[in-house]
Amino acid sequence: MLELAARLRGLPREQLAAALQTREFDPLGIRDLFDLAEALLSPDSVDQAISRLDRPRLAVLAAAAGIVGADAGTTTEEVRAELVRLGASAELSDAAGELLEALSKNLLVVEAGDRVHVPSAVAARLTSRSGHEIPSAAELAAPAPPVLVAFDEIDRSILERRAAETAYATVAATAELIAELGTQPARELAKGGLALPDSKRLAEASGTELDALPRLFHRADEAGLVVRDGAFWLESDLGAAWALETAAGRWRRLAECWRDRIPPALRELVARRSETLSASTFRDDVSWFYPAGGRWLSDGVERLVDDAEALGLAVAGEPVEAGRLVLAGELDRAAAQLAAHFPKQVDRVYVQHDLSIVSPGPLDPSLDARLRTFADVEGRDLASTYRVSAASVNRGLAAGESAESILSFLGALSLTGIPQPLEYLVAEAAARFGSVRVAAADEADAPARASIRSDDEQLIRTLSVDQSLASVGLRQSGPNRLLSRFPAEVVFWALSDARYPVAAEDPSGRIVRLRRHRLAHIPAPAPKTDPIAALLDRVLEQGDEGATELAWLARQLEAAARAKETLTVTVRMPGGQTADYLLAPASVANGRLRARDRKADIERTLPLSAIAAVTPGPVDG
């Protein structure tokens, strides 16, 4: 531990911060560099660091720790020779120096000049796990097994088409999920997860099985397409922009997020082997490359494999070219390759006499978004179906459309003209629009927050007894007026959903255009306190140089006493000479060291001011 503490002390602050970022440890109770060294050498911290070592680094660490007589340190050349003795390839043994430097940056070995030391706590964890939890040093150093390439009888073109079908289905389902959230947010439960009614609604809208919805939703969340606002999930402004992109552009965003989750070293490994990988060999390769990986690795691999299938990067475990391109960072080429098999977008539709609108293919996103403002989606497939109703037209009118704008848009879009029943429906809905008005209630009507009025007394009576409106608690306050304790916007959409010709108005009676489609802005990340920076501020405090050196010496001796270590202590003698003593520190108090002299077998007490240096002594046997 003393050598590691000294190593930590000698690192510039920036390098020390970078090294600590690679490790997991409990910062509580750390007062100085000795406490930090002790935390880094705790079994949990060492195991975590070892579990994230790839095979070459783990092989070099095991070789350095296994050299006979290396307790006081070894050299790069001796580690290289040990790797050769264990049967390592020339590539691995030649890289020993570079890999030892990487291990030093992870604070798993201590470099001092041309010497390299593996702390006893690290060596002990390796020894205790070698041969059962992780391979032995010889197995780690052994060259990689040959890649067996079976004769490929798979029609790659079939795989590419199936991959494109799956990828397109995932993109389409995600788009429907986003659109549904734009229409009505989904509530997050206090215990976590979406409320069941919202989950069922989103699953139905996206054409997804209920048990598969969380994975679809999580991908949208990771891509920033949805965002939580309080207790509700909404479409984000990024999601709104994503929804207007082409199918290839939408897919590219999802694939990029998938790639970003893969550790760079693993990404390179898979990219090199992708031509011969299957789902099983992928797992085998990962396990071989990270032999101490454990749970963090297996869970991550399962997630990546499942999402790769959903994004068309693999089919039934067989990789496709798009997957290799994504791993290599060629996202545009991958998107173009898959999009070549996507169904072609269309910009014209068939408007039918039964008030349905049939799109013979995926409708251009901007046209689809406009059509949804006054038509409901009935079926989503390669040929989508929309339906126009009095309620959907009223929704469009409330959002700012007019009878003329709706018919003009459909006229430009339709391959079959505008059927007369549709013209009548739009005209009648426009004529009735606003026969029910909703506004904010006056202060005198408190606790009511919304006021509903209509010149049609019969319509007011109908509203007051309509059980579908019971949730907004309407109460009649006059022959032409109702009140509700809910906000005007909530009451408006309740009436709209119940298919009444409702309009919102301001205090002066002017119609206000409302959009249910509400976006949530992705908040800028709040400034976070850097725990590593705060820790270093605490442990690197500098005072008077002489006092600091004395405190450092005292902590070295205290740490050795706790660890029952033997030290070589260099003492200044009265005549200016120095003498070395092999001491086992017992305690440090009042500026004095009490220790057992191992050679003379007596107890000595020395003033700290007389001690010139301390170095690790022989390991107790």
Short mmCIF file of C-alpha atoms in Angstrom, two decimals, residues 36-397:
data_model
loop_
_atom_site.label_atom_id
_atom_site.label_comp_id
_atom_site.label_asym_id
_atom_site.label_seq_id
_atom_site.Cartn_x
_atom_site.Cartn_y
_atom_site.Cartn_z
CA LEU A 36 -7.31 6.46 -0.99
CA ALA A 37 -4.67 3.78 -1.60
CA GLU A 38 -6.38 1.55 0.94
CA ALA A 39 -9.77 2.05 -0.76
CA LEU A 40 -8.28 1.23 -4.17
CA LEU A 41 -6.76 -1.97 -2.81
CA SER A 42 -9.96 -3.17 -1.14
CA PRO A 43 -11.18 -6.53 -2.52
CA ASP A 44 -14.31 -5.04 -4.09
CA SER A 45 -12.39 -2.28 -5.87
CA VAL A 46 -9.69 -4.66 -7.11
CA ASP A 47 -12.27 -7.20 -8.32
CA GLN A 48 -14.17 -4.49 -10.19
CA ALA A 49 -10.98 -3.31 -11.90
CA ILE A 50 -9.92 -6.86 -12.82
CA SER A 51 -13.38 -7.64 -14.24
CA ARG A 52 -12.96 -4.84 -16.79
CA LEU A 53 -9.53 -5.90 -18.02
CA ASP A 54 -9.34 -7.39 -21.49
CA ARG A 55 -7.36 -10.59 -21.95
CA PRO A 56 -3.99 -9.05 -22.96
CA ARG A 57 -3.88 -6.73 -19.92
CA LEU A 58 -5.04 -9.50 -17.60
CA ALA A 59 -2.37 -11.84 -18.98
CA VAL A 60 0.39 -9.27 -18.37
CA LEU A 61 -0.90 -8.56 -14.85
CA ALA A 62 -0.99 -12.27 -14.01
CA ALA A 63 2.52 -12.75 -15.44
CA ALA A 64 3.93 -9.84 -13.40
CA ALA A 65 2.24 -11.06 -10.22
CA GLY A 66 3.43 -14.63 -10.75
CA ILE A 67 7.16 -13.97 -11.17
CA VAL A 68 9.05 -15.72 -8.36
CA GLY A 69 10.68 -13.22 -6.02
CA ALA A 70 8.75 -10.27 -7.49
CA ASP A 71 7.46 -9.11 -4.12
CA ALA A 72 9.84 -6.16 -4.19
CA GLY A 73 9.15 -5.50 -7.86
CA THR A 74 10.19 -6.73 -11.26
CA THR A 75 11.13 -5.25 -14.64
CA THR A 76 9.41 -5.04 -18.02
CA GLU A 77 12.00 -7.40 -19.49
CA GLU A 78 11.33 -9.97 -16.76
CA VAL A 79 7.59 -9.73 -17.42
CA ARG A 80 8.21 -10.17 -21.14
CA ALA A 81 10.37 -13.23 -20.43
CA GLU A 82 7.67 -14.67 -18.17
CA LEU A 83 5.08 -14.26 -20.93
CA VAL A 84 7.36 -16.11 -23.36
CA ARG A 85 7.80 -18.88 -20.77
CA LEU A 86 4.00 -19.13 -20.47
CA GLY A 87 3.71 -19.59 -24.24
CA ALA A 88 2.48 -16.12 -25.21
CA SER A 89 2.58 -14.94 -28.80
CA ALA A 90 5.27 -12.53 -29.92
CA GLU A 91 2.57 -9.87 -30.36
CA LEU A 92 1.58 -10.12 -26.70
CA SER A 93 5.10 -10.35 -25.25
CA ASP A 94 6.29 -7.42 -27.39
CA ALA A 95 3.40 -5.33 -26.06
CA ALA A 96 4.29 -6.00 -22.40
CA GLY A 97 5.68 -2.51 -21.79
CA GLU A 98 2.68 -0.78 -23.30
CA LEU A 99 0.25 -3.00 -21.37
CA LEU A 100 2.09 -2.47 -18.08
CA GLU A 101 1.78 1.26 -18.66
CA ALA A 102 -1.98 0.84 -19.18
CA LEU A 103 -2.23 -1.18 -15.95
CA SER A 104 -0.30 1.55 -14.16
CA LYS A 105 -2.87 4.09 -15.39
CA ASN A 106 -5.56 1.84 -13.89
CA LEU A 107 -3.57 1.87 -10.59
CA LEU A 108 -3.27 -1.93 -10.62
CA VAL A 109 0.53 -1.90 -10.81
CA VAL A 110 3.04 0.65 -9.52
CA GLU A 111 5.84 1.80 -11.80
CA ALA A 112 8.95 3.30 -10.20
CA GLY A 113 11.77 3.95 -12.65
CA ASP A 114 12.47 0.69 -14.45
CA ARG A 115 10.79 -1.37 -11.71
CA VAL A 116 7.20 -2.60 -11.70
CA HIS A 117 5.41 -3.76 -8.58
CA VAL A 118 2.06 -5.55 -8.27
CA PRO A 119 0.54 -4.63 -4.87
CA SER A 120 0.03 -7.66 -2.67
CA ALA A 121 -3.73 -6.98 -2.48
CA VAL A 122 -3.99 -7.19 -6.29
CA ALA A 123 -1.82 -10.30 -6.47
CA ALA A 124 -3.90 -11.94 -3.73
CA ARG A 125 -7.19 -11.35 -5.59
CA LEU A 126 -5.68 -12.75 -8.79
CA THR A 127 -4.36 -15.83 -7.00
CA SER A 128 -7.64 -16.52 -5.22
CA ARG A 129 -9.63 -16.39 -8.48
CA SER A 130 -7.12 -17.96 -10.87
CA GLY A 131 -8.06 -21.31 -12.34
CA HIS A 132 -11.76 -21.22 -11.48
CA GLU A 133 -13.28 -17.75 -11.83
CA ILE A 134 -10.68 -16.57 -14.32
CA PRO A 135 -8.17 -18.55 -16.42
CA SER A 136 -4.70 -19.33 -15.15
CA ALA A 137 -1.73 -17.19 -16.19
CA ALA A 138 -0.72 -19.78 -18.84
CA GLU A 139 -4.25 -19.88 -20.26
CA LEU A 140 -4.42 -16.09 -20.36
CA ALA A 141 -1.09 -15.87 -22.19
CA ALA A 142 -1.95 -18.58 -24.71
CA PRO A 143 -2.70 -17.39 -28.28
CA ALA A 144 -6.33 -17.02 -29.33
CA PRO A 145 -7.91 -20.21 -30.64
CA PRO A 146 -8.23 -20.32 -34.44
CA VAL A 147 -11.41 -18.97 -35.98
CA LEU A 148 -13.34 -21.79 -37.61
CA VAL A 149 -15.07 -20.57 -40.73
CA ALA A 150 -17.86 -22.89 -41.75
CA PHE A 151 -18.97 -23.12 -45.37
CA ASP A 152 -21.60 -20.42 -45.73
CA GLU A 153 -24.73 -21.81 -47.35
CA ILE A 154 -26.89 -18.88 -46.22
CA ASP A 155 -28.35 -16.69 -48.92
CA ARG A 156 -27.06 -13.32 -47.73
CA SER A 157 -29.61 -11.43 -49.83
CA ILE A 158 -32.43 -13.11 -47.91
CA LEU A 159 -30.81 -12.10 -44.62
CA GLU A 160 -30.44 -8.52 -45.84
CA ARG A 161 -34.13 -8.33 -46.77
CA ARG A 162 -35.25 -9.83 -43.48
CA ALA A 163 -32.98 -7.46 -41.59
CA ALA A 164 -34.48 -4.51 -43.46
CA GLU A 165 -38.02 -5.69 -42.69
CA THR A 166 -37.23 -5.95 -38.97
CA ALA A 167 -35.42 -2.62 -38.93
CA TYR A 168 -38.31 -0.88 -40.68
CA ALA A 169 -40.85 -2.43 -38.31
CA THR A 170 -38.86 -1.16 -35.31
CA VAL A 171 -38.62 2.35 -36.77
CA ALA A 172 -42.35 2.38 -37.59
CA ALA A 173 -43.31 1.12 -34.12
CA THR A 174 -41.10 3.77 -32.51
CA ALA A 175 -42.69 6.48 -34.68
CA GLU A 176 -46.19 5.38 -33.61
CA LEU A 177 -45.10 5.37 -29.97
CA ILE A 178 -43.82 8.94 -30.34
CA ALA A 179 -47.00 10.07 -32.12
CA GLU A 180 -49.21 8.58 -29.41
CA LEU A 181 -47.21 10.28 -26.67
CA GLY A 182 -47.58 13.53 -28.60
CA THR A 183 -51.34 13.08 -28.48
CA GLN A 184 -51.56 11.97 -24.87
CA PRO A 185 -48.66 11.72 -22.37
CA ALA A 186 -48.05 8.53 -20.39
CA ARG A 187 -47.88 8.48 -16.61
CA GLU A 188 -44.86 7.14 -14.73
CA LEU A 189 -45.71 5.20 -11.58
CA ALA A 190 -44.10 6.20 -8.29
CA LYS A 191 -42.54 2.72 -8.05
CA GLY A 192 -41.22 3.00 -11.61
CA GLY A 193 -42.57 1.93 -14.99
CA LEU A 194 -45.52 3.15 -17.01
CA ALA A 195 -49.08 2.93 -15.71
CA LEU A 196 -50.80 -0.16 -17.11
CA PRO A 197 -53.57 1.70 -19.02
CA ASP A 198 -50.93 3.84 -20.72
CA SER A 199 -48.78 0.79 -21.46
CA LYS A 200 -51.73 -0.93 -23.13
CA ARG A 201 -52.56 2.21 -25.11
CA LEU A 202 -48.97 2.63 -26.32
CA ALA A 203 -48.62 -1.06 -27.14
CA GLU A 204 -51.78 -0.98 -29.23
CA ALA A 205 -50.79 2.23 -31.00
CA SER A 206 -47.31 0.92 -31.86
CA GLY A 207 -48.46 -2.59 -32.75
CA THR A 208 -46.20 -4.03 -30.07
CA GLU A 209 -46.81 -6.86 -27.62
CA LEU A 210 -47.29 -5.53 -24.10
CA ASP A 211 -44.24 -7.37 -22.73
CA ALA A 212 -42.06 -5.97 -25.54
CA LEU A 213 -43.12 -2.36 -24.96
CA PRO A 214 -40.53 -1.56 -22.22
CA ARG A 215 -37.65 -2.38 -24.55
CA LEU A 216 -39.16 -0.25 -27.36
CA PHE A 217 -39.76 2.60 -24.93
CA HIS A 218 -36.26 2.34 -23.45
CA ARG A 219 -34.67 2.62 -26.90
CA ALA A 220 -36.73 5.75 -27.57
CA ASP A 221 -35.65 7.16 -24.22
CA GLU A 222 -31.95 6.44 -24.86
CA ALA A 223 -32.22 8.16 -28.23
CA GLY A 224 -33.72 11.25 -26.56
CA LEU A 225 -37.02 10.92 -28.45
CA VAL A 226 -39.10 10.95 -25.27
CA VAL A 227 -38.52 12.84 -22.06
CA ARG A 228 -40.03 12.75 -18.62
CA ASP A 229 -41.70 15.93 -17.39
CA GLY A 230 -42.73 15.50 -13.76
CA ALA A 231 -44.87 12.36 -13.51
CA PHE A 232 -45.47 12.13 -17.28
CA TRP A 233 -43.58 11.03 -20.37
CA LEU A 234 -43.94 13.20 -23.47
CA GLU A 235 -42.54 13.42 -26.95
CA SER A 236 -39.37 15.51 -26.86
CA ASP A 237 -38.56 18.30 -29.30
CA LEU A 238 -35.85 15.98 -30.64
CA GLY A 239 -38.51 13.28 -31.07
CA ALA A 240 -40.70 15.68 -33.05
CA ALA A 241 -37.81 16.45 -35.40
CA TRP A 242 -36.96 12.73 -35.64
CA ALA A 243 -40.55 11.91 -36.64
CA LEU A 244 -40.23 14.17 -39.71
CA GLU A 245 -37.07 12.45 -40.96
CA THR A 246 -37.00 9.72 -43.58
CA ALA A 247 -37.15 6.11 -42.42
CA ALA A 248 -33.40 5.81 -43.10
CA GLY A 249 -32.68 8.90 -41.00
CA ARG A 250 -34.83 7.60 -38.16
CA TRP A 251 -33.06 4.24 -38.23
CA ARG A 252 -29.64 5.89 -38.26
CA ARG A 253 -30.35 7.69 -34.99
CA LEU A 254 -31.40 4.45 -33.24
CA ALA A 255 -28.40 2.54 -34.63
CA GLU A 256 -25.99 5.27 -33.52
CA CYS A 257 -27.32 5.07 -29.94
CA TRP A 258 -26.89 1.27 -30.03
CA ARG A 259 -23.27 1.61 -31.15
CA ASP A 260 -22.47 4.24 -28.53
CA ARG A 261 -23.31 1.76 -25.76
CA ILE A 262 -20.58 -0.69 -26.83
CA PRO A 263 -17.17 -0.28 -25.12
CA PRO A 264 -14.62 0.74 -27.79
CA ALA A 265 -12.37 -2.30 -27.22
CA LEU A 266 -15.31 -4.67 -27.59
CA ARG A 267 -16.55 -2.72 -30.63
CA GLU A 268 -13.19 -3.23 -32.34
CA LEU A 269 -13.15 -6.92 -31.47
CA VAL A 270 -16.62 -7.53 -32.88
CA ALA A 271 -15.90 -5.45 -35.97
CA ARG A 272 -12.80 -7.56 -36.71
CA ARG A 273 -14.68 -10.81 -36.27
CA SER A 274 -18.07 -9.77 -37.66
CA GLU A 275 -17.66 -11.72 -40.89
CA THR A 276 -17.59 -15.00 -38.96
CA LEU A 277 -19.73 -14.10 -35.96
CA SER A 278 -23.06 -15.56 -34.96
CA ALA A 279 -24.96 -14.84 -31.75
CA SER A 280 -23.24 -17.76 -30.00
CA THR A 281 -19.73 -16.99 -31.27
CA PHE A 282 -20.27 -13.33 -30.35
CA ARG A 283 -20.88 -14.35 -26.74
CA ASP A 284 -17.92 -16.74 -26.86
CA ASP A 285 -15.66 -14.02 -28.25
CA VAL A 286 -16.74 -11.54 -25.62
CA SER A 287 -16.22 -14.06 -22.82
CA TRP A 288 -12.78 -14.92 -24.20
CA PHE A 289 -11.76 -11.27 -24.55
CA TYR A 290 -13.04 -10.28 -21.08
CA PRO A 291 -12.43 -13.51 -19.11
CA ALA A 292 -13.15 -11.90 -15.72
CA GLY A 293 -16.16 -9.95 -16.98
CA GLY A 294 -18.95 -11.39 -14.87
CA ARG A 295 -22.46 -9.99 -14.55
CA TRP A 296 -21.85 -6.50 -15.94
CA LEU A 297 -20.63 -8.00 -19.20
CA SER A 298 -23.21 -10.78 -19.64
CA ASP A 299 -26.12 -8.40 -19.00
CA GLY A 300 -24.72 -5.85 -21.43
CA VAL A 301 -24.14 -8.45 -24.13
CA GLU A 302 -27.70 -9.79 -23.87
CA ARG A 303 -29.09 -6.30 -24.24
CA LEU A 304 -26.86 -5.50 -27.22
CA VAL A 305 -27.76 -8.76 -28.98
CA ASP A 306 -31.50 -8.22 -28.50
CA ASP A 307 -31.33 -4.65 -29.77
CA ALA A 308 -29.13 -5.68 -32.69
CA GLU A 309 -31.87 -8.06 -33.82
CA ALA A 310 -34.54 -5.35 -33.45
CA LEU A 311 -32.49 -2.88 -35.51
CA GLY A 312 -31.76 -5.33 -38.31
CA LEU A 313 -28.06 -5.63 -37.51
CA ALA A 314 -28.40 -9.41 -37.20
CA VAL A 315 -31.05 -11.96 -38.11
CA ALA A 316 -31.60 -14.99 -35.88
CA GLY A 317 -28.04 -14.60 -34.63
CA GLU A 318 -26.52 -14.26 -38.08
CA PRO A 319 -24.76 -10.92 -38.66
CA VAL A 320 -25.52 -8.83 -41.72
CA GLU A 321 -23.36 -6.31 -43.52
CA ALA A 322 -25.21 -3.36 -41.96
CA GLY A 323 -24.11 -4.56 -38.53
CA ARG A 324 -20.45 -4.58 -39.55
CA LEU A 325 -20.77 -1.11 -41.04
CA VAL A 326 -22.37 0.28 -37.88
CA LEU A 327 -19.61 -1.18 -35.71
CA ALA A 328 -17.03 0.36 -38.04
CA GLY A 329 -18.74 3.76 -37.69
CA GLU A 330 -20.06 3.84 -41.27
CA LEU A 331 -23.61 4.68 -40.24
CA ASP A 332 -24.61 6.44 -43.46
CA ARG A 333 -23.59 3.46 -45.59
CA ALA A 334 -25.42 1.09 -43.25
CA ALA A 335 -28.58 3.21 -43.37
CA ALA A 336 -28.45 3.43 -47.18
CA GLN A 337 -27.94 -0.32 -47.48
CA LEU A 338 -30.94 -1.20 -45.32
CA ALA A 339 -33.10 1.60 -46.74
CA ALA A 340 -32.68 0.09 -50.20
CA HIS A 341 -35.04 -2.65 -48.98
CA PHE A 342 -37.43 -0.34 -47.12
CA PRO A 343 -40.89 0.18 -48.67
CA LYS A 344 -40.96 3.31 -50.81
CA GLN A 345 -42.62 6.41 -49.38
CA VAL A 346 -45.64 7.82 -51.19
CA ASP A 347 -47.11 11.31 -51.40
CA ARG A 348 -50.60 10.49 -52.68
CA VAL A 349 -53.55 8.63 -51.13
CA TYR A 350 -56.96 7.22 -52.01
CA VAL A 351 -59.83 9.13 -50.37
CA GLN A 352 -62.90 6.85 -50.29
CA HIS A 353 -66.67 7.32 -49.99
CA ASP A 354 -66.79 5.56 -46.60
CA LEU A 355 -64.68 8.45 -45.18
CA SER A 356 -61.52 6.34 -45.04
CA ILE A 357 -58.20 7.37 -46.54
CA VAL A 358 -55.84 4.67 -47.75
CA SER A 359 -52.15 5.30 -48.27
CA PRO A 360 -50.71 2.68 -50.68
CA GLY A 361 -47.36 2.87 -48.90
CA PRO A 362 -45.66 4.72 -46.05
CA LEU A 363 -46.84 8.30 -46.35
CA ASP A 364 -44.28 11.08 -46.44
CA PRO A 365 -43.71 12.06 -42.76
CA SER A 366 -44.71 15.71 -43.18
CA LEU A 367 -47.92 14.74 -45.01
CA ASP A 368 -48.66 12.08 -42.40
CA ALA A 369 -48.24 14.62 -39.58
CA ARG A 370 -50.67 17.05 -41.24
CA LEU A 371 -53.22 14.35 -42.00
CA ARG A 372 -53.23 13.17 -38.40
CA THR A 373 -54.43 16.59 -37.21
CA PHE A 374 -57.94 15.91 -38.62
CA ALA A 375 -57.99 12.14 -39.25
CA ASP A 376 -57.51 9.13 -36.97
CA VAL A 377 -55.08 6.34 -37.78
CA GLU A 378 -57.00 3.07 -38.08
CA GLY A 379 -54.37 0.67 -39.34
CA ARG A 380 -50.63 0.93 -39.75
CA ASP A 381 -48.89 -1.37 -42.16
CA LEU A 382 -47.23 -0.98 -45.50
CA ALA A 383 -50.64 0.36 -46.60
CA SER A 384 -51.98 2.62 -43.85
CA THR A 385 -55.58 3.58 -43.25
CA TYR A 386 -56.91 6.80 -41.77
CA ARG A 387 -60.54 7.74 -41.03
CA VAL A 388 -62.18 11.13 -41.00
CA SER A 389 -65.01 11.73 -38.51
CA ALA A 390 -66.87 14.72 -37.11
CA ALA A 391 -64.77 14.49 -33.95
CA SER A 392 -61.46 14.30 -35.85
CA VAL A 393 -62.41 17.27 -38.03
CA ASN A 394 -63.40 19.20 -34.89
CA ARG A 395 -59.94 18.40 -33.49
CA GLY A 396 -58.34 19.82 -36.61
CA LEU A 397 -60.52 22.93 -36.48
#
